[in-house]
PDB file of C-alpha atoms and ligand atoms in Angstrom:
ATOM      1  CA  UNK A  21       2.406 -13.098 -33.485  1.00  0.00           C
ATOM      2  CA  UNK A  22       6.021 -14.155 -32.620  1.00  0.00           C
ATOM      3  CA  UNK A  23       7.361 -12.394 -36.099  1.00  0.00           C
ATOM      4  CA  UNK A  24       5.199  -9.087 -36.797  1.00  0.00           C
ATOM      5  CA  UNK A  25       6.528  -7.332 -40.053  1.00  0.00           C
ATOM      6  CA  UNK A  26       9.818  -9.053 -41.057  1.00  0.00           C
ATOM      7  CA  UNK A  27      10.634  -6.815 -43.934  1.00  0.00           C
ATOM      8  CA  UNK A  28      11.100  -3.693 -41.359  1.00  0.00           C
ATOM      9  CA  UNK A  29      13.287  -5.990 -39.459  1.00  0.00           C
ATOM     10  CA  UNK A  30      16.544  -4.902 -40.461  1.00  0.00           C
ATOM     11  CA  UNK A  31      15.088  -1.247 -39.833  1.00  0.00           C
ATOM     12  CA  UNK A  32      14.386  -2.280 -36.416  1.00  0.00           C
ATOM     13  CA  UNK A  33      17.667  -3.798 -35.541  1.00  0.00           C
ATOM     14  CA  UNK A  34      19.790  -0.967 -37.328  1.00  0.00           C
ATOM     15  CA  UNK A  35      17.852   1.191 -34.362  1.00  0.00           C
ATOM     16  CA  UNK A  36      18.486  -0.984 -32.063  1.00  0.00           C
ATOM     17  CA  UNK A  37      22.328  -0.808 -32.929  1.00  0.00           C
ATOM     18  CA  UNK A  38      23.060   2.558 -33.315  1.00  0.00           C
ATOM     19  CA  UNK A  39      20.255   4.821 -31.439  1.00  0.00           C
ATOM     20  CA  UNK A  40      19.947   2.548 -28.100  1.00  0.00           C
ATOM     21  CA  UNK A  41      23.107   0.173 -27.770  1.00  0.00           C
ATOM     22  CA  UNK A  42      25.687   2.566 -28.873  1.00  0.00           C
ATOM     23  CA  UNK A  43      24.304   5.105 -26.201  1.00  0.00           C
ATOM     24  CA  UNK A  44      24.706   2.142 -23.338  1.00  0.00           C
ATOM     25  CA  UNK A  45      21.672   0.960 -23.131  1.00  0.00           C
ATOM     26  CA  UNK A  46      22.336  -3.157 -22.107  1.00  0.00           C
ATOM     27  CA  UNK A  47      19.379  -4.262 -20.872  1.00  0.00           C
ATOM     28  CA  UNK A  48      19.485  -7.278 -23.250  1.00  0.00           C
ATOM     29  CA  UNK A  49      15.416  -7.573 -22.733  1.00  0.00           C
ATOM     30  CA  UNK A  50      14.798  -4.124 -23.171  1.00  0.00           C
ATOM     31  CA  UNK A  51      16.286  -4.179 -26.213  1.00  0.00           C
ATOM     32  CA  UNK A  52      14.870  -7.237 -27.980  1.00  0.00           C
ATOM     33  CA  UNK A  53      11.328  -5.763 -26.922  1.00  0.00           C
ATOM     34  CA  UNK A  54      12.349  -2.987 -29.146  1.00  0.00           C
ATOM     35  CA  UNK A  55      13.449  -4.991 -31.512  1.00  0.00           C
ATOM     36  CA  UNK A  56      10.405  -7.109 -31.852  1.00  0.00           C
ATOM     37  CA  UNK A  57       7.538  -3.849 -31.889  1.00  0.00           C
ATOM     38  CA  UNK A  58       7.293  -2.596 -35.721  1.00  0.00           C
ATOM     39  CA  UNK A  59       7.518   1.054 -34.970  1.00  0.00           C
ATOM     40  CA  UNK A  60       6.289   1.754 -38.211  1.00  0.00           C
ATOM     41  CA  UNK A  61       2.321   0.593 -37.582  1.00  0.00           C
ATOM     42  CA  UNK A  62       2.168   3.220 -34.227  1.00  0.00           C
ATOM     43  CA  UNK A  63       2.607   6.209 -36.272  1.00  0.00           C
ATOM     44  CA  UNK A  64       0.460   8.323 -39.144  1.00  0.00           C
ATOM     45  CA  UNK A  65       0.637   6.201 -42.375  1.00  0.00           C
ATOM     46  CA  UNK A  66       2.418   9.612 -43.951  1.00  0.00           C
ATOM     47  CA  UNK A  67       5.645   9.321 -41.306  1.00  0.00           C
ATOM     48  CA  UNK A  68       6.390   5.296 -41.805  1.00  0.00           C
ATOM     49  CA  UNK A  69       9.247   6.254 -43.762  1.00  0.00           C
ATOM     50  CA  UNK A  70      10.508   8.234 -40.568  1.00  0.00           C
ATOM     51  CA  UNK A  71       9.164   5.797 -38.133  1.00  0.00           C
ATOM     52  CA  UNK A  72      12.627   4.413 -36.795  1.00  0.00           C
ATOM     53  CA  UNK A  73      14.756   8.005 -36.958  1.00  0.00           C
ATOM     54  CA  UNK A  74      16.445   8.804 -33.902  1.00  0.00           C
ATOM     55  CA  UNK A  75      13.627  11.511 -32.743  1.00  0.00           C
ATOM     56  CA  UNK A  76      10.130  11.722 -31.535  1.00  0.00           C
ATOM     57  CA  UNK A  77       6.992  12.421 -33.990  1.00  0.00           C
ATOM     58  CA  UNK A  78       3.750  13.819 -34.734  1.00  0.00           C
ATOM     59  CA  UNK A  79       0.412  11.458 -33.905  1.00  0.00           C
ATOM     60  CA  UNK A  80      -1.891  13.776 -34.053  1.00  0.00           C
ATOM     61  CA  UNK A  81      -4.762  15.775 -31.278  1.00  0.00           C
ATOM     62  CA  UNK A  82      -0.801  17.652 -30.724  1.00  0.00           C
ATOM     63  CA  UNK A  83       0.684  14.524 -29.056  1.00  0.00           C
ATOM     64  CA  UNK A  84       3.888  12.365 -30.100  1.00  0.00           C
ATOM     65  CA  UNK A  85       5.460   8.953 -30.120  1.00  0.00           C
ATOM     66  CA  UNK A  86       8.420   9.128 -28.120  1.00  0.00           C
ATOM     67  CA  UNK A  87      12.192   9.173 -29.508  1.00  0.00           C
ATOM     68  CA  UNK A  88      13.039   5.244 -29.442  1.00  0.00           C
ATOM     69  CA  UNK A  89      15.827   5.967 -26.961  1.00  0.00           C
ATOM     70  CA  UNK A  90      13.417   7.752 -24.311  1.00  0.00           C
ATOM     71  CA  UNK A  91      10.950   4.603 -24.428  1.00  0.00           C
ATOM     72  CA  UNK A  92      13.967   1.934 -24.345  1.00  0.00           C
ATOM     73  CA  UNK A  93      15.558   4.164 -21.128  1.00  0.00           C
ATOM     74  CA  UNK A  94      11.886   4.630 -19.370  1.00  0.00           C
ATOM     75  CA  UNK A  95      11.690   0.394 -19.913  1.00  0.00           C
ATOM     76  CA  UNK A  96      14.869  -0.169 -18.858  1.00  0.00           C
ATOM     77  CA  UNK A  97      14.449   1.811 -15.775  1.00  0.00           C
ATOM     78  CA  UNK A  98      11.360  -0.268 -14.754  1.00  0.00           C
ATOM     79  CA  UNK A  99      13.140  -3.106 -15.817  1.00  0.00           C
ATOM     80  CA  UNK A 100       9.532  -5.657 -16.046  1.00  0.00           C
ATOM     81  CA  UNK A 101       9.869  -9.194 -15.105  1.00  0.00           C
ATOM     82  CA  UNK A 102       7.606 -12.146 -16.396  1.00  0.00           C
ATOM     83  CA  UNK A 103       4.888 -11.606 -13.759  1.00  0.00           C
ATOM     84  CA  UNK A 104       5.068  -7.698 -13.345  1.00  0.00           C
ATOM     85  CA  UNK A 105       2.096  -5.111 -13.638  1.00  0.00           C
ATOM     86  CA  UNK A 106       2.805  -2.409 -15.035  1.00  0.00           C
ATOM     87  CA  UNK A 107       0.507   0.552 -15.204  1.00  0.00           C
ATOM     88  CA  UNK A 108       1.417   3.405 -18.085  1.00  0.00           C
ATOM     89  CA  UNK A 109       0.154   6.909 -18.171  1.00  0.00           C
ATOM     90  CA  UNK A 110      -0.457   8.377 -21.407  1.00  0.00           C
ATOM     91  CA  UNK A 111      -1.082   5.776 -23.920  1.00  0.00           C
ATOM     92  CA  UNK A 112      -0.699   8.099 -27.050  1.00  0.00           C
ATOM     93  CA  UNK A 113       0.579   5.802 -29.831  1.00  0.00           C
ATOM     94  CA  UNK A 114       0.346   2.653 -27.574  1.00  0.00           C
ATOM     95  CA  UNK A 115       4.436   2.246 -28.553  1.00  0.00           C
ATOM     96  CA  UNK A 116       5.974   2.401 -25.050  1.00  0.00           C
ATOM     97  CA  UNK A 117       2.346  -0.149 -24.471  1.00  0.00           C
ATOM     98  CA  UNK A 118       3.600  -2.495 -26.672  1.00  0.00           C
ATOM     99  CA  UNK A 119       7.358  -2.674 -25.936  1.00  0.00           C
ATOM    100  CA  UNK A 120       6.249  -2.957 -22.147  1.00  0.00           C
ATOM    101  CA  UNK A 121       3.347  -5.828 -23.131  1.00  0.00           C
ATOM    102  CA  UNK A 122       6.534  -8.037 -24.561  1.00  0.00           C
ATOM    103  CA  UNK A 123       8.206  -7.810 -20.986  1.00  0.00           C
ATOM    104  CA  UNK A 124       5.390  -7.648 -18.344  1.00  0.00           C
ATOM    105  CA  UNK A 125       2.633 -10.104 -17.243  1.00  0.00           C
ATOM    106  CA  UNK A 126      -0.055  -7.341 -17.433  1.00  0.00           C
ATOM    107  CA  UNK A 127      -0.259  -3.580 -18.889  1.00  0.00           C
ATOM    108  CA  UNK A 128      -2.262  -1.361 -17.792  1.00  0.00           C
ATOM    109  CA  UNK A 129      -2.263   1.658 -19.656  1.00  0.00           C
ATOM    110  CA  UNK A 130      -4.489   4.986 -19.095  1.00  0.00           C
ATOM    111  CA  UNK A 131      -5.214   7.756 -22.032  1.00  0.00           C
ATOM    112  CA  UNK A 132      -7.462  10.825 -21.930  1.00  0.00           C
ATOM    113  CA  UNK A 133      -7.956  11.409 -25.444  1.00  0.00           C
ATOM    114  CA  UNK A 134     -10.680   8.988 -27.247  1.00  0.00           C
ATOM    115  CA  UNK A 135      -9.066   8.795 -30.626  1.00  0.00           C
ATOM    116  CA  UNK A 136      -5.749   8.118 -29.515  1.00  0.00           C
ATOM    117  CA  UNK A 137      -7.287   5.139 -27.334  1.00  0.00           C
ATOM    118  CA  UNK A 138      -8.944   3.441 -30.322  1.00  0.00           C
ATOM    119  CA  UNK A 139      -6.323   3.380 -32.613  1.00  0.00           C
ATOM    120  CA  UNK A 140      -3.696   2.140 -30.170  1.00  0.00           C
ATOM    121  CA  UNK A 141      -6.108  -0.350 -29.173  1.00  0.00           C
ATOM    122  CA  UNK A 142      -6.545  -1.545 -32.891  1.00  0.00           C
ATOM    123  CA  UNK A 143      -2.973  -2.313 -32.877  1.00  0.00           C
ATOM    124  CA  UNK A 144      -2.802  -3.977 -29.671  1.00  0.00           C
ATOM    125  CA  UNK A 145      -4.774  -6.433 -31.441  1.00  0.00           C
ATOM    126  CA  UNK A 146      -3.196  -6.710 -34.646  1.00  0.00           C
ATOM    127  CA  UNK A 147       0.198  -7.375 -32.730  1.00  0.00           C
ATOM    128  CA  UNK A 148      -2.386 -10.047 -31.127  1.00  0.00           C
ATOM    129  CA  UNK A 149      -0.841  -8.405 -27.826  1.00  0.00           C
ATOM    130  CA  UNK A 150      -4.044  -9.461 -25.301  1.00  0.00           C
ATOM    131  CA  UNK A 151      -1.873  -8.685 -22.004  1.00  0.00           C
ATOM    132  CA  UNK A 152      -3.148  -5.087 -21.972  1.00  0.00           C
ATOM    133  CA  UNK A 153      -6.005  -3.595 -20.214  1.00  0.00           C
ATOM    134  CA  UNK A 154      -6.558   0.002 -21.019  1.00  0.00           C
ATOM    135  CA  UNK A 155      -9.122   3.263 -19.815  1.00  0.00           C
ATOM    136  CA  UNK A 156     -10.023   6.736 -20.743  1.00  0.00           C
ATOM    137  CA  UNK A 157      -9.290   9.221 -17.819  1.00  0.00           C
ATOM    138  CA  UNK A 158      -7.038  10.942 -16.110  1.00  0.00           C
ATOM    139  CA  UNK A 159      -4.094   8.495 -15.425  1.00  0.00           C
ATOM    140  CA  UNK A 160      -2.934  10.774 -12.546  1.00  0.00           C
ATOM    141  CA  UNK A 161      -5.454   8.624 -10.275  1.00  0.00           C
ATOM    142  CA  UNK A 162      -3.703   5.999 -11.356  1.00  0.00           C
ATOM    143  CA  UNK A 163      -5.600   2.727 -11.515  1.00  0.00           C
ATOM    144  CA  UNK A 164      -6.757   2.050  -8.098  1.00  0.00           C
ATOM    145  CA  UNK A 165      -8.624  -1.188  -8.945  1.00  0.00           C
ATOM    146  CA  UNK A 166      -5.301  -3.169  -9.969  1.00  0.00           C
ATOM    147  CA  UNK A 167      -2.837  -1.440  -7.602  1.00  0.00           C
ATOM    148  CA  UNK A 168      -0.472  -2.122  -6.538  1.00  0.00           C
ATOM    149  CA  UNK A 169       1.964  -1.956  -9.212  1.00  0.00           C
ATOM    150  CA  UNK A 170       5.687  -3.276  -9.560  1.00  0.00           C
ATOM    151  CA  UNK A 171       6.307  -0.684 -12.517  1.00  0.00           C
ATOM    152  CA  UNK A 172       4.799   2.564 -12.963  1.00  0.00           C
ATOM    153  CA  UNK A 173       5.450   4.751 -16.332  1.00  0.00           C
ATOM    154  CA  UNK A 174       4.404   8.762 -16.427  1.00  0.00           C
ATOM    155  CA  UNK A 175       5.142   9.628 -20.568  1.00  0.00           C
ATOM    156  CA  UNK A 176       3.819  12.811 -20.097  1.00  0.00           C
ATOM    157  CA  UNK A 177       5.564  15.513 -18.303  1.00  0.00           C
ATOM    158  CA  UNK A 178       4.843  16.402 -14.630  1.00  0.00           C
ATOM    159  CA  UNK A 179       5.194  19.295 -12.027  1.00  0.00           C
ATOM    160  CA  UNK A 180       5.579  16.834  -9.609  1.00  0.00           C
ATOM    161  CA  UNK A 181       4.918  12.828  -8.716  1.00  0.00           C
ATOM    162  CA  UNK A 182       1.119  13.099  -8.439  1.00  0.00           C
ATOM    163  CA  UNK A 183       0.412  11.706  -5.015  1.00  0.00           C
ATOM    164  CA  UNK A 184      -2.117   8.333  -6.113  1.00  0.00           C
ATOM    165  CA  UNK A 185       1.245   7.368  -8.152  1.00  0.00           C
ATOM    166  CA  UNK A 186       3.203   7.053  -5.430  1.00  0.00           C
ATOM    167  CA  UNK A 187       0.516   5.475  -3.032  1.00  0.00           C
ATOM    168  CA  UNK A 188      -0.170   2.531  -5.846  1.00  0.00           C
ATOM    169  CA  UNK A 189       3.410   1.498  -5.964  1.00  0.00           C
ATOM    170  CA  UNK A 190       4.236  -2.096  -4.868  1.00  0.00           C
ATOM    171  CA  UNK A 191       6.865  -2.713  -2.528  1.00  0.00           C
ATOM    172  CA  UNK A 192      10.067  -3.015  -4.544  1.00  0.00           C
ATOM    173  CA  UNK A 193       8.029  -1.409  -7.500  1.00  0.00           C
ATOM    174  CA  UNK A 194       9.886   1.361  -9.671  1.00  0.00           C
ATOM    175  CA  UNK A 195       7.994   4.945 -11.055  1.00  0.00           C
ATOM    176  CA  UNK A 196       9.726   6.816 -13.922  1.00  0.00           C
ATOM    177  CA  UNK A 197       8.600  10.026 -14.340  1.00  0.00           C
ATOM    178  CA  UNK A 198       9.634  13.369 -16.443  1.00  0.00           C
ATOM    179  CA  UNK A 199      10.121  16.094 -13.650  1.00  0.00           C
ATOM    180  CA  UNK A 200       9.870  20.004 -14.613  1.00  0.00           C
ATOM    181  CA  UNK A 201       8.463  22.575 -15.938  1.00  0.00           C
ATOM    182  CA  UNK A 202       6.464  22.819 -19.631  1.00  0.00           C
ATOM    183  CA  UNK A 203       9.864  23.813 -21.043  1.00  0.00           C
ATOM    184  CA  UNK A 204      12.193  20.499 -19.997  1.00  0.00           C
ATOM    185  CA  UNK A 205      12.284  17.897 -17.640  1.00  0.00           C
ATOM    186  CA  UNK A 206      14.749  15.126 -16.052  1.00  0.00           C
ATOM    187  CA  UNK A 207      13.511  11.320 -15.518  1.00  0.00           C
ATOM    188  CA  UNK A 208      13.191  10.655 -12.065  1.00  0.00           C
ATOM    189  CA  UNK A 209      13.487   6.732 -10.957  1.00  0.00           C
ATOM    190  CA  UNK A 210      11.718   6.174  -7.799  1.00  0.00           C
ATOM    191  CA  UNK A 211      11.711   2.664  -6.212  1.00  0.00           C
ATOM    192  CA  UNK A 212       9.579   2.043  -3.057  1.00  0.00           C
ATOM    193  CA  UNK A 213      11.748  -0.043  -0.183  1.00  0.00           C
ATOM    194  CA  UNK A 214      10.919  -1.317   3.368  1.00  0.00           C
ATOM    195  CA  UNK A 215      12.047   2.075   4.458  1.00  0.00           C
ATOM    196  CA  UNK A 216      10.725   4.331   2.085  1.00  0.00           C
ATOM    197  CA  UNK A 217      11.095   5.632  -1.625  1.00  0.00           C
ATOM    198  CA  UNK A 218      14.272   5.920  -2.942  1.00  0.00           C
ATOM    199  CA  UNK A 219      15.137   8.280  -5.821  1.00  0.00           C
ATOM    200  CA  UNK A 220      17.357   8.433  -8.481  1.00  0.00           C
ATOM    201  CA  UNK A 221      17.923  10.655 -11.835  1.00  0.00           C
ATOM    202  CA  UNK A 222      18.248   9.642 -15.411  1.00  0.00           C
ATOM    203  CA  UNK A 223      19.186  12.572 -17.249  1.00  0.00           C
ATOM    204  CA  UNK A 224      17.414  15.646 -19.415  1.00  0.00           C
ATOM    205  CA  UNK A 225      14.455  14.907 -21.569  1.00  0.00           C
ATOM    206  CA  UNK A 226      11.124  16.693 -23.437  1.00  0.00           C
ATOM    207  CA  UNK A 227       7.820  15.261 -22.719  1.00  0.00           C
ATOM    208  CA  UNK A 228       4.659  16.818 -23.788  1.00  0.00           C
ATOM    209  CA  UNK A 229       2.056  17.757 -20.402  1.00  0.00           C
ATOM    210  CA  UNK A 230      -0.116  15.734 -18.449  1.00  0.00           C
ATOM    211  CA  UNK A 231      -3.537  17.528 -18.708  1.00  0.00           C
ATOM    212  CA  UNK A 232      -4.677  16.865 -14.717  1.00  0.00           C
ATOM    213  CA  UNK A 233      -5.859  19.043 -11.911  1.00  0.00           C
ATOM    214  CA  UNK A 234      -2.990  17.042 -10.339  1.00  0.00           C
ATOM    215  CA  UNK A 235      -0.425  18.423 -12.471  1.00  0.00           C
ATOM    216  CA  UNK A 236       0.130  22.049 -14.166  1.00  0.00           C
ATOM    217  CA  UNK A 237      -2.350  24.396 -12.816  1.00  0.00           C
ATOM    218  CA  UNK A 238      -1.845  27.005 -15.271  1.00  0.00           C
ATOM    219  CA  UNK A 239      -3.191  24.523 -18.374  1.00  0.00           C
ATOM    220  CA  UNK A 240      -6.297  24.362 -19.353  1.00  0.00           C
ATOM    221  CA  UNK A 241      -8.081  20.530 -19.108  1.00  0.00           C
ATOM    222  CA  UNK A 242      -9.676  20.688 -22.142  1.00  0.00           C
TER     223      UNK A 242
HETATM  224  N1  LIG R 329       3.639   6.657 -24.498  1.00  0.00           N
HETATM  225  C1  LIG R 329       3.242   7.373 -25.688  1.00  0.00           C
HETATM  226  C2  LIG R 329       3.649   8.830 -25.655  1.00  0.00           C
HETATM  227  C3  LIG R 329       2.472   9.609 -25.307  1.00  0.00           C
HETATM  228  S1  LIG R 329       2.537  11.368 -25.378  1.00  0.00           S
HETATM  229  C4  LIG R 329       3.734   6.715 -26.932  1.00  0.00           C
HETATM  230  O1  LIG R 329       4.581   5.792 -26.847  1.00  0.00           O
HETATM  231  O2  LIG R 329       3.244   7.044 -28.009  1.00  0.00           O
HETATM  232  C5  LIG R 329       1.601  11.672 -23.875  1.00  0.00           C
HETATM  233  C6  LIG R 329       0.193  11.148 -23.869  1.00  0.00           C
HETATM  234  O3  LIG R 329      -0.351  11.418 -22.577  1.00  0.00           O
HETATM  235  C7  LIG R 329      -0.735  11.799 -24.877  1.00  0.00           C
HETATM  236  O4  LIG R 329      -1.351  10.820 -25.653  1.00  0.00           O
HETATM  237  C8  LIG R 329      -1.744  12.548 -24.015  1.00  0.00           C
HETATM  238  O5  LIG R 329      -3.042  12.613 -24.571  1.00  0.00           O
HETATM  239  C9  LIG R 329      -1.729  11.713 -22.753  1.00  0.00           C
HETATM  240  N2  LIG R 329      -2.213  12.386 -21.547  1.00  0.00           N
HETATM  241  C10 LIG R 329      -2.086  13.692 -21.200  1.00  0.00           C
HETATM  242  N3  LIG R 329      -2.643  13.910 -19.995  1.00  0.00           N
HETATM  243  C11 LIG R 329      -3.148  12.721 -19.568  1.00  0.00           C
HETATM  244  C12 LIG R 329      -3.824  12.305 -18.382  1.00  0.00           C
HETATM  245  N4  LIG R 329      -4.124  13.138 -17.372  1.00  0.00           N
HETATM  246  N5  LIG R 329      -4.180  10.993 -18.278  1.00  0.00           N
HETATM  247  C13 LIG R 329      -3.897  10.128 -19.281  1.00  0.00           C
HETATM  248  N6  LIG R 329      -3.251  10.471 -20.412  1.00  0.00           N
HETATM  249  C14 LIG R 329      -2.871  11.745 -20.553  1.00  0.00           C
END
């Protein structure tokens, strides 16, 4: 487990180097989390050649894997320790999973589509990744059972922070979220303190929607 797919290695730390470095991304742990997850086994057997350009992609039921740099600034912006729990929303690929698996004592990470859920599963336990607990549903409930969490991920795009979110958030616990409308959001860093939530903004980005009653109403949920 401590050296999955060597020959994409160089692929990996090219990536590393010139899509989430050169942009000013220095958290050091971040970074070697990305450099460890072959990127290459979380999408469609048809895009491996693509799997490490500088974009997101296609994985099928109209979802996508994440442009490298959104997943590395969304992990840096939780910034896991050792003994963290970190709950995810939107499993998709189980990329983002995996990159925050390699920081975090425990992931727990919540997808609505079946398909999606098995196959990122699958590679959970090829990566022999066993830190990960995951469940079909709506992830906008959050994961009441395990709360409270000191990291909270949304990689799906929201109208606003859906209210179980905020409510499962450890003290000193961080919540990135994509913020906006279907068209474009901003990531929004919120960090629960003695005397409240602090918030903070990371910038423009392109998320695909949650599908909740506690998101957009005008989507249909199935
Ligand atoms: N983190 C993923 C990106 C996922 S794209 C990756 O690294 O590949 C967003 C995902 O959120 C999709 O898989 C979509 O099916 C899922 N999703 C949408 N609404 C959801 C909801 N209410 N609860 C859980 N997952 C949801």
């Amino acid at each position: 487990m401590a050296r999955p797919a060597p020959e994409t290695r160089r692929r990996r730390r090219r990536m590393v180097a010139t899509q989430l470095a050169a942009r000013a991304l220095r958290d050091r742990r971040a970074l070697a989390a990305m450099a460890w997850v072959p990127r290459e086994w979380f999408v469609p057997p048809a895009l491996a050649a693509d799997a490490y350009d500088d974009a997101p992609l296609p994985i099928g039921d109209g979802q996508t894997i994440s442009q490298p740099y959104v997943v590395a600034l969304m992990t840096a912006c939780v910034a896991p320790r050792r003994r963290d729990r970190v709950l995810e929303i939107g499993t998709g690929s189980g990329y983002q999973t995996a990159v925050l698996a390699r920081l975090a004592g425990m992931v727990f990470t919540v997808e609505r589509l079946p398909d999606l859920l098995v196959e990122a599963e699958d590679r959970f336990r090829r990566l022999g990744l066993t830190n990960i607990r995951t469940r079909l549903g709506d992830g906008a409930e959050g994961w009441v059972e395990y709360a409270p969490f000191d990291g909270i991920l949304v990689t799906a795009a929201v109208p606003q922070v859906p209210a179980p979110l905020t409510e499962q958030l450890a003290l000193g616990g961080r919540l990135v979220v994509p913020i906006g409308d279907l068209a474009a959001q901003e990531l929004v860093i919120l960090r629960r303190t003695a005397g409240g939530v602090e918030e903070r903004r990371a910038g423009g980005v392109r998320f695909v929607p949650l599908i909740s009653r506690l998101a957009f109403s005008e989507l249909p949920r199935r």
